[in-house]
mmCIF file of C-alpha atoms in Angstrom:
data_model
loop_
_atom_site.group_PDB
_atom_site.id
_atom_site.type_symbol
_atom_site.label_atom_id
_atom_site.label_comp_id
_atom_site.label_asym_id
_atom_site.label_seq_id
_atom_site.Cartn_x
_atom_site.Cartn_y
_atom_site.Cartn_z
ATOM 1 C CA UNK A 260 -25.011 53.854 60.698
ATOM 2 C CA UNK A 261 -27.733 51.865 58.976
ATOM 3 C CA UNK A 262 -26.862 51.482 55.258
ATOM 4 C CA UNK A 263 -28.997 53.700 53.035
ATOM 5 C CA UNK A 264 -31.414 54.726 55.778
ATOM 6 C CA UNK A 265 -31.907 58.096 54.138
ATOM 7 C CA UNK A 266 -34.300 59.860 51.812
ATOM 8 C CA UNK A 267 -31.450 61.415 49.820
ATOM 9 C CA UNK A 268 -30.981 58.941 47.005
ATOM 10 C CA UNK A 269 -27.877 60.603 45.630
ATOM 11 C CA UNK A 270 -25.959 59.630 48.768
ATOM 12 C CA UNK A 271 -26.960 55.981 48.810
ATOM 13 C CA UNK A 272 -24.110 53.499 49.066
ATOM 14 C CA UNK A 273 -23.521 51.291 46.011
ATOM 15 C CA UNK A 274 -22.294 48.176 47.874
ATOM 16 C CA UNK A 275 -20.761 47.005 51.142
ATOM 17 C CA UNK A 276 -17.337 45.424 51.561
ATOM 18 C CA UNK A 277 -17.288 43.213 54.643
ATOM 19 C CA UNK A 278 -14.731 41.151 56.581
ATOM 20 C CA UNK A 279 -12.373 40.146 57.875
ATOM 21 C CA UNK A 280 -14.178 37.279 59.657
ATOM 22 C CA UNK A 281 -16.988 35.164 58.251
ATOM 23 C CA UNK A 282 -19.158 35.958 61.294
ATOM 24 C CA UNK A 283 -19.159 39.676 60.526
ATOM 25 C CA UNK A 284 -20.040 39.069 56.878
ATOM 26 C CA UNK A 285 -22.772 36.586 57.842
ATOM 27 C CA UNK A 286 -24.489 38.889 60.335
ATOM 28 C CA UNK A 287 -24.500 41.763 57.853
ATOM 29 C CA UNK A 288 -25.321 39.507 54.907
ATOM 30 C CA UNK A 289 -28.573 38.198 56.372
ATOM 31 C CA UNK A 290 -29.845 41.757 56.668
ATOM 32 C CA UNK A 291 -28.647 42.906 53.246
ATOM 33 C CA UNK A 292 -30.057 39.842 51.476
ATOM 34 C CA UNK A 293 -33.557 40.917 52.507
ATOM 35 C CA UNK A 294 -33.165 44.007 50.349
ATOM 36 C CA UNK A 295 -31.053 42.401 47.570
ATOM 37 C CA UNK A 296 -28.236 44.675 48.556
ATOM 38 C CA UNK A 297 -24.762 43.842 47.106
ATOM 39 C CA UNK A 298 -22.087 42.691 49.528
ATOM 40 C CA UNK A 299 -18.503 41.623 48.818
ATOM 41 C CA UNK A 300 -16.583 39.775 51.529
ATOM 42 C CA UNK A 301 -12.781 40.112 51.513
ATOM 43 C CA UNK A 302 -12.167 37.699 54.400
ATOM 44 C CA UNK A 303 -11.115 34.069 54.152
ATOM 45 C CA UNK A 304 -13.393 31.869 52.074
ATOM 46 C CA UNK A 305 -16.152 30.193 54.061
ATOM 47 C CA UNK A 306 -18.554 27.595 52.731
ATOM 48 C CA UNK A 307 -21.512 28.942 54.689
ATOM 49 C CA UNK A 308 -21.282 32.293 52.891
ATOM 50 C CA UNK A 309 -21.812 30.500 49.568
ATOM 51 C CA UNK A 310 -25.288 29.413 50.642
ATOM 52 C CA UNK A 311 -27.505 31.374 48.241
ATOM 53 C CA UNK A 312 -30.608 30.642 50.317
ATOM 54 C CA UNK A 313 -29.189 32.675 53.191
ATOM 55 C CA UNK A 314 -26.920 35.093 51.313
ATOM 56 C CA UNK A 315 -28.437 35.778 47.920
ATOM 57 C CA UNK A 316 -26.412 38.952 47.322
ATOM 58 C CA UNK A 317 -23.049 38.060 48.905
ATOM 59 C CA UNK A 318 -19.859 37.415 46.930
ATOM 60 C CA UNK A 319 -16.453 36.298 48.197
ATOM 61 C CA UNK A 320 -13.117 37.423 46.761
ATOM 62 C CA UNK A 321 -11.078 34.699 48.496
ATOM 63 C CA UNK A 322 -10.875 31.231 47.005
ATOM 64 C CA UNK A 323 -11.652 27.977 48.769
ATOM 65 C CA UNK A 324 -8.629 26.127 50.164
ATOM 66 C CA UNK A 325 -9.234 23.028 48.045
ATOM 67 C CA UNK A 326 -5.558 22.105 47.714
ATOM 68 C CA UNK A 327 -4.366 23.240 51.147
ATOM 69 C CA UNK A 328 -4.603 19.841 52.938
ATOM 70 C CA UNK A 329 -2.642 18.226 50.100
ATOM 71 C CA UNK A 330 -0.014 20.980 50.228
ATOM 72 C CA UNK A 331 0.385 20.639 54.001
ATOM 73 C CA UNK A 332 0.904 16.890 53.743
ATOM 74 C CA UNK A 333 3.466 17.333 50.949
ATOM 75 C CA UNK A 334 5.383 19.675 53.259
ATOM 76 C CA UNK A 335 5.296 17.043 56.019
ATOM 77 C CA UNK A 336 6.673 14.421 53.632
ATOM 78 C CA UNK A 337 9.377 16.753 52.339
ATOM 79 C CA UNK A 338 10.845 17.131 55.836
ATOM 80 C CA UNK A 339 9.930 13.576 56.893
ATOM 81 C CA UNK A 340 7.581 14.842 59.619
ATOM 82 C CA UNK A 341 5.239 11.925 60.239
ATOM 83 C CA UNK A 342 4.153 12.617 63.851
ATOM 84 C CA UNK A 343 2.343 15.973 64.023
ATOM 85 C CA UNK A 344 -0.221 17.763 66.129
ATOM 86 C CA UNK A 345 -3.265 19.587 64.826
ATOM 87 C CA UNK A 346 -4.892 22.722 66.262
ATOM 88 C CA UNK A 347 -8.208 23.559 64.624
ATOM 89 C CA UNK A 348 -11.092 25.958 65.124
ATOM 90 C CA UNK A 349 -14.188 24.237 66.504
ATOM 91 C CA UNK A 350 -16.780 25.759 64.176
ATOM 92 C CA UNK A 351 -19.157 24.671 61.403
ATOM 93 C CA UNK A 352 -16.234 23.739 59.114
ATOM 94 C CA UNK A 353 -14.432 21.458 61.550
ATOM 95 C CA UNK A 354 -15.896 18.164 60.261
ATOM 96 C CA UNK A 355 -15.014 18.916 56.624
ATOM 97 C CA UNK A 356 -11.495 20.132 57.474
ATOM 98 C CA UNK A 357 -10.745 17.142 59.681
ATOM 99 C CA UNK A 358 -12.006 14.768 57.009
ATOM 100 C CA UNK A 359 -9.843 16.356 54.308
ATOM 101 C CA UNK A 360 -6.701 16.475 56.466
ATOM 102 C CA UNK A 361 -7.099 12.959 57.858
ATOM 103 C CA UNK A 362 -7.729 11.595 54.377
ATOM 104 C CA UNK A 363 -4.527 13.156 52.984
ATOM 105 C CA UNK A 364 -2.482 12.117 56.016
ATOM 106 C CA UNK A 365 -3.727 8.525 55.985
ATOM 107 C CA UNK A 366 -2.877 8.179 52.307
ATOM 108 C CA UNK A 367 0.673 9.364 52.967
ATOM 109 C CA UNK A 368 1.254 7.672 56.352
ATOM 110 C CA UNK A 369 1.430 10.899 58.351
ATOM 111 C CA UNK A 370 0.068 10.319 61.854
ATOM 112 C CA UNK A 371 -1.857 12.817 63.986
ATOM 113 C CA UNK A 372 -0.483 12.916 67.530
ATOM 114 C CA UNK A 373 -3.382 14.990 68.882
ATOM 115 C CA UNK A 374 -6.224 17.280 67.832
ATOM 116 C CA UNK A 375 -6.652 20.444 69.927
ATOM 117 C CA UNK A 376 -9.931 22.299 69.367
ATOM 118 C CA UNK A 377 -10.060 26.089 69.741
ATOM 119 C CA UNK A 378 -13.451 26.986 71.277
ATOM 120 C CA UNK A 379 -15.498 30.012 70.261
ATOM 121 C CA UNK A 380 -14.363 31.788 73.418
ATOM 122 C CA UNK A 381 -10.714 32.293 72.507
ATOM 123 C CA UNK A 382 -9.784 33.689 75.921
ATOM 124 C CA UNK A 383 -10.741 30.342 77.469
ATOM 125 C CA UNK A 384 -8.221 28.661 75.210
ATOM 126 C CA UNK A 385 -5.494 31.215 75.902
ATOM 127 C CA UNK A 386 -5.571 30.803 79.655
ATOM 128 C CA UNK A 387 -6.357 27.107 79.718
ATOM 129 C CA UNK A 388 -4.380 25.064 82.234
ATOM 130 C CA UNK A 389 -0.966 24.313 80.821
ATOM 131 C CA UNK A 390 -1.133 20.747 82.115
ATOM 132 C CA UNK A 391 -4.351 20.094 80.193
ATOM 133 C CA UNK A 392 -3.071 21.345 76.846
ATOM 134 C CA UNK A 393 -2.169 18.647 74.317
ATOM 135 C CA UNK A 394 0.336 21.066 72.823
ATOM 136 C CA UNK A 395 2.384 20.992 76.003
ATOM 137 C CA UNK A 396 2.297 17.293 76.840
ATOM 138 C CA UNK A 397 2.543 15.749 73.370
ATOM 139 C CA UNK A 398 5.806 14.394 71.965
ATOM 140 C CA UNK A 399 5.042 15.973 68.557
ATOM 141 C CA UNK A 400 7.525 18.684 67.594
ATOM 142 C CA UNK A 401 5.460 19.873 64.611
ATOM 143 C CA UNK A 402 2.007 21.418 65.046
ATOM 144 C CA UNK A 403 -0.363 22.398 62.216
ATOM 145 C CA UNK A 404 -2.539 25.393 63.115
ATOM 146 C CA UNK A 405 -5.685 25.451 60.973
ATOM 147 C CA UNK A 406 -7.317 28.698 62.050
ATOM 148 C CA UNK A 407 -8.052 32.109 60.593
ATOM 149 C CA UNK A 408 -6.458 35.380 61.598
ATOM 150 C CA UNK A 409 -9.009 36.312 64.263
ATOM 151 C CA UNK A 410 -8.490 33.120 66.262
ATOM 152 C CA UNK A 411 -4.847 32.705 65.294
ATOM 153 C CA UNK A 412 -4.026 35.909 67.182
ATOM 154 C CA UNK A 413 -5.478 34.451 70.365
ATOM 155 C CA UNK A 414 -3.486 31.256 69.914
ATOM 156 C CA UNK A 415 -0.257 33.187 69.425
ATOM 157 C CA UNK A 416 -0.863 34.993 72.720
ATOM 158 C CA UNK A 417 -1.213 31.556 74.264
ATOM 159 C CA UNK A 418 2.104 30.452 72.747
ATOM 160 C CA UNK A 419 3.760 33.589 74.082
ATOM 161 C CA UNK A 420 2.189 33.184 77.529
ATOM 162 C CA UNK A 421 3.656 29.706 78.029
ATOM 163 C CA UNK A 422 6.876 30.304 76.067
ATOM 164 C CA UNK A 423 6.250 27.364 73.741
ATOM 165 C CA UNK A 424 9.450 27.752 71.742
ATOM 166 C CA UNK A 425 10.535 24.194 70.881
ATOM 167 C CA UNK A 426 7.825 23.495 68.279
ATOM 168 C CA UNK A 427 7.688 24.088 64.515
ATOM 169 C CA UNK A 428 4.392 25.778 63.688
ATOM 170 C CA UNK A 429 2.739 25.282 60.299
ATOM 171 C CA UNK A 430 -0.074 27.780 59.702
ATOM 172 C CA UNK A 431 -2.700 28.325 57.024
ATOM 173 C CA UNK A 432 -2.795 32.110 57.338
ATOM 174 C CA UNK A 433 -0.678 34.958 58.594
ATOM 175 C CA UNK A 434 -1.075 36.261 62.126
ATOM 176 C CA UNK A 435 -1.959 39.803 63.093
ATOM 177 C CA UNK A 436 1.378 41.613 63.100
ATOM 178 C CA UNK A 437 0.279 44.012 65.828
ATOM 179 C CA UNK A 438 -0.214 41.028 68.144
ATOM 180 C CA UNK A 439 2.883 39.102 67.159
ATOM 181 C CA UNK A 440 5.492 41.869 67.184
ATOM 182 C CA UNK A 441 6.658 41.278 70.764
ATOM 183 C CA UNK A 442 6.752 37.500 70.437
ATOM 184 C CA UNK A 443 9.738 37.646 68.115
ATOM 185 C CA UNK A 444 11.796 38.797 71.091
ATOM 186 C CA UNK A 445 11.117 35.445 72.769
ATOM 187 C CA UNK A 446 11.815 33.170 69.770
ATOM 188 C CA UNK A 447 8.423 31.503 70.251
ATOM 189 C CA UNK A 448 7.569 31.629 66.548
ATOM 190 C CA UNK A 449 10.966 31.426 64.886
ATOM 191 C CA UNK A 450 10.937 28.687 62.266
ATOM 192 C CA UNK A 451 7.209 29.021 61.578
ATOM 193 C CA UNK A 452 5.948 28.093 58.112
ATOM 194 C CA UNK A 453 2.919 29.901 56.701
ATOM 195 C CA UNK A 454 0.826 28.883 53.697
ATOM 196 C CA UNK A 455 -0.598 31.698 51.586
ATOM 197 C CA UNK A 456 -2.455 31.940 48.286
ATOM 198 C CA UNK A 457 -0.359 33.072 45.365
ATOM 199 C CA UNK A 458 -1.342 36.493 44.050
ATOM 200 C CA UNK A 459 -0.028 39.041 41.607
ATOM 201 C CA UNK A 460 2.503 41.493 42.999
ATOM 202 C CA UNK A 461 1.781 45.185 42.433
ATOM 203 C CA UNK A 462 4.946 47.256 42.147
ATOM 204 C CA UNK A 463 3.001 50.476 42.668
ATOM 205 C CA UNK A 464 1.710 49.249 46.019
ATOM 206 C CA UNK A 465 5.132 49.455 47.688
ATOM 207 C CA UNK A 466 5.701 52.903 46.169
ATOM 208 C CA UNK A 467 2.351 54.003 47.570
ATOM 209 C CA UNK A 468 3.216 52.748 51.071
ATOM 210 C CA UNK A 469 6.625 54.447 50.926
ATOM 211 C CA UNK A 470 4.980 57.844 50.384
ATOM 212 C CA UNK A 471 1.993 57.196 52.660
ATOM 213 C CA UNK A 472 2.079 59.755 55.488
ATOM 214 C CA UNK A 473 -0.418 61.873 57.469
ATOM 215 C CA UNK A 474 0.712 65.098 55.817
ATOM 216 C CA UNK A 475 -0.181 63.776 52.374
ATOM 217 C CA UNK A 476 -3.417 62.180 53.642
ATOM 218 C CA UNK A 477 -4.587 64.385 56.538
ATOM 219 C CA UNK A 478 -8.057 62.788 56.694
ATOM 220 C CA UNK A 479 -6.663 59.345 57.507
ATOM 221 C CA UNK A 480 -6.910 59.345 61.295
ATOM 222 C CA UNK A 481 -5.438 55.857 61.685
ATOM 223 C CA UNK A 482 -2.326 57.034 59.883
ATOM 224 C CA UNK A 483 -1.983 59.937 62.298
ATOM 225 C CA UNK A 484 -2.220 57.496 65.204
ATOM 226 C CA UNK A 485 0.509 55.350 63.634
ATOM 227 C CA UNK A 486 2.818 58.348 63.273
ATOM 228 C CA UNK A 487 2.211 59.295 66.889
ATOM 229 C CA UNK A 488 2.927 55.747 68.082
ATOM 230 C CA UNK A 489 5.951 54.874 65.965
ATOM 231 C CA UNK A 490 7.607 58.243 65.351
ATOM 232 C CA UNK A 491 6.627 60.145 68.551
ATOM 233 C CA UNK A 492 4.888 62.945 66.679
ATOM 234 C CA UNK A 493 2.653 65.282 68.649
ATOM 235 C CA UNK A 494 -0.955 64.289 68.208
ATOM 236 C CA UNK A 495 -4.189 66.245 68.601
ATOM 237 C CA UNK A 496 -6.826 63.951 70.072
ATOM 238 C CA UNK A 497 -10.024 65.883 69.276
ATOM 239 C CA UNK A 498 -9.427 66.243 65.530
ATOM 240 C CA UNK A 499 -6.966 63.329 65.085
ATOM 241 C CA UNK A 500 -4.288 65.485 63.458
ATOM 242 C CA UNK A 501 -0.493 65.380 63.616
ATOM 243 C CA UNK A 502 0.853 68.648 65.062
ATOM 244 C CA UNK A 503 4.650 68.815 64.987
ATOM 245 C CA UNK A 504 7.849 67.402 66.526
ATOM 246 C CA UNK A 505 8.125 64.813 63.743
ATOM 247 C CA UNK A 506 11.428 63.585 62.422
ATOM 248 C CA UNK A 507 11.951 64.674 58.787
ATOM 249 C CA UNK A 508 11.459 62.194 55.959
ATOM 250 C CA UNK A 509 10.217 59.323 58.099
ATOM 251 C CA UNK A 510 8.115 56.632 56.430
ATOM 252 C CA UNK A 511 6.493 53.297 57.192
ATOM 253 C CA UNK A 512 9.385 51.636 55.388
ATOM 254 C CA UNK A 513 11.593 52.398 58.390
ATOM 255 C CA UNK A 514 9.551 50.159 60.678
ATOM 256 C CA UNK A 515 10.578 46.518 61.173
ATOM 257 C CA UNK A 516 8.642 43.995 59.108
ATOM 258 C CA UNK A 517 7.061 42.411 62.173
ATOM 259 C CA UNK A 518 5.500 45.832 62.904
ATOM 260 C CA UNK A 519 4.514 46.939 59.406
ATOM 261 C CA UNK A 520 4.510 44.790 56.273
ATOM 262 C CA UNK A 521 5.411 46.694 53.106
ATOM 263 C CA UNK A 522 4.233 44.021 50.685
ATOM 264 C CA UNK A 523 0.589 43.433 49.859
ATOM 265 C CA UNK A 524 -0.820 40.777 52.147
ATOM 266 C CA UNK A 525 -3.344 38.151 51.112
ATOM 267 C CA UNK A 526 -6.163 40.042 52.816
ATOM 268 C CA UNK A 527 -5.096 43.311 51.168
ATOM 269 C CA UNK A 528 -5.180 41.573 47.813
ATOM 270 C CA UNK A 529 -8.735 40.416 48.526
ATOM 271 C CA UNK A 530 -9.709 43.986 49.447
ATOM 272 C CA UNK A 531 -8.133 45.195 46.201
ATOM 273 C CA UNK A 532 -10.207 42.694 44.199
ATOM 274 C CA UNK A 533 -13.373 43.591 46.100
ATOM 275 C CA UNK A 534 -12.994 47.313 45.395
ATOM 276 C CA UNK A 535 -12.294 46.773 41.711
ATOM 277 C CA UNK A 536 -15.134 44.275 41.361
ATOM 278 C CA UNK A 537 -17.567 46.904 42.637
ATOM 279 C CA UNK A 538 -15.985 49.634 40.513
ATOM 280 C CA UNK A 539 -16.115 47.592 37.287
ATOM 281 C CA UNK A 540 -19.673 46.480 37.971
ATOM 282 C CA UNK A 541 -20.848 50.040 38.580
ATOM 283 C CA UNK A 542 -19.014 51.215 35.488
ATOM 284 C CA UNK A 543 -20.672 48.621 33.259
ATOM 285 C CA UNK A 544 -24.064 49.188 34.830
ATOM 286 C CA UNK A 545 -23.959 52.969 34.460
ATOM 287 C CA UNK A 546 -22.853 52.711 30.826
ATOM 288 C CA UNK A 547 -25.797 50.419 30.169
ATOM 289 C CA UNK A 548 -28.212 52.777 31.943
ATOM 290 C CA UNK A 549 -26.957 55.844 30.099
ATOM 291 C CA UNK A 550 -27.234 54.115 26.740
ATOM 292 C CA UNK A 551 -30.678 52.664 27.318
ATOM 293 C CA UNK A 552 -32.406 54.925 29.846
ATOM 294 C CA UNK A 553 -30.812 58.371 29.898
ATOM 295 C CA UNK A 554 -32.402 60.733 32.406
ATOM 296 C CA UNK A 555 -33.538 64.126 31.258
ATOM 297 C CA UNK A 556 -31.405 65.995 33.799
ATOM 298 C CA UNK A 557 -28.275 63.926 33.131
ATOM 299 C CA UNK A 558 -28.424 62.018 36.419
ATOM 300 C CA UNK A 559 -28.386 58.248 36.642
ATOM 301 C CA UNK A 560 -30.228 56.429 39.430
ATOM 302 C CA UNK A 561 -29.384 52.856 40.315
ATOM 303 C CA UNK A 562 -31.019 50.152 42.360
ATOM 304 C CA UNK A 563 -29.114 47.625 44.510
ATOM 305 C CA UNK A 564 -30.436 44.643 42.538
ATOM 306 C CA UNK A 565 -28.992 46.146 39.346
ATOM 307 C CA UNK A 566 -25.495 46.084 40.857
ATOM 308 C CA UNK A 567 -25.994 42.437 41.844
ATOM 309 C CA UNK A 568 -27.144 41.581 38.329
ATOM 310 C CA UNK A 569 -24.004 43.190 36.910
ATOM 311 C CA UNK A 570 -21.873 41.211 39.361
ATOM 312 C CA UNK A 571 -23.528 38.043 38.137
ATOM 313 C CA UNK A 572 -22.966 38.899 34.472
ATOM 314 C CA UNK A 573 -19.366 40.069 34.759
ATOM 315 C CA UNK A 574 -18.138 37.518 37.332
ATOM 316 C CA UNK A 575 -15.244 39.866 37.960
ATOM 317 C CA UNK A 576 -13.978 37.986 40.975
ATOM 318 C CA UNK A 577 -15.569 34.567 40.897
#
C-alpha cells in the first residue's frame, strides 16, 4: 500500500516506523522526504541515515556505536587474545569501521590475522569455497564479526554448513534466533560473546509475553502461526485462526530460549522507543492544535510536517 494515497484524511497515517535494515529505511526515506513525511527507524544506527540532505524527515532510535571498537579491544586484552580475525560487511561504512578498529588494536598491540569481507550477495559468502575462506585457514582462534542481524544470519548459516566449531566468535549484535536454533545442536556457536547496548528492563514486558496467546489476541496472525508450529494446534489457513487441539495453559515461556527470547531485545527496545516517540509527539502536537486552532466540529487535522516539527522540538529519542 502507498502511504496516505487516499482522499479520506481521517485515515491518514501519522508516521512510519521502518527497519530493521538501513537499506529498507533508506529506500522508504527518500520517498517520504519528498513530502516531509515523518519516519522513525528502529534498526541499527547508520551514518548514511543521518544525512539531512537525503533524509530530512528520518529519525533513528538506535545510538551510534562510538565506544564499540574500544570495548571489543578491552575484551581482547582481558583474555589476552592478541591474534584475532575480523569479518566485516563490505558496505559504505567499511572504511570508517576498519579505521576505528585498527586504530584501537594498534594502540593496544592486538594484531589482525585476516579481514574477511562479506559481500552484498550473502549467499555467495555462505557457499564460498571452504579452501578460500580466511576463517578456515587462519591460525586465529578468535574472530570478531562486525555485521548487522540481516547479514549475520547468513554468516551463521555458513558457520553451520562447515561445522566451524573451534573458534570463539565475538559479535556486535544478536543473531536471528529462528536461524540459529538448530546450530546449538552442533556446538558451532557455543562460547560466543555478543555486545549489546544497555537498556532499561521493563518488568511488564515479560508478564505481557507470558500471557500473549492467539486466544487473547485473535487478530495477530503471526501468533496463530507460532502456536500451530510450536504447540501443534489446528490452524485455519484462509482466516489465520487457531481452531482446537491445543494443549491447555501453554505459553511462549515454555519454548527454549534459542527459539523464543522472553526478555526485551535491543531491537525491541528500539521499536518501543520509536512508538512512544511518535505517540508523545502526536500528543503534544494535538494539544497545541486544540489550544490554538480548535475546529468547529471538534475534529483536529494534522499535516506530516507538523509531526516532524514536534519531533524536532521534543527530541524524545535523540
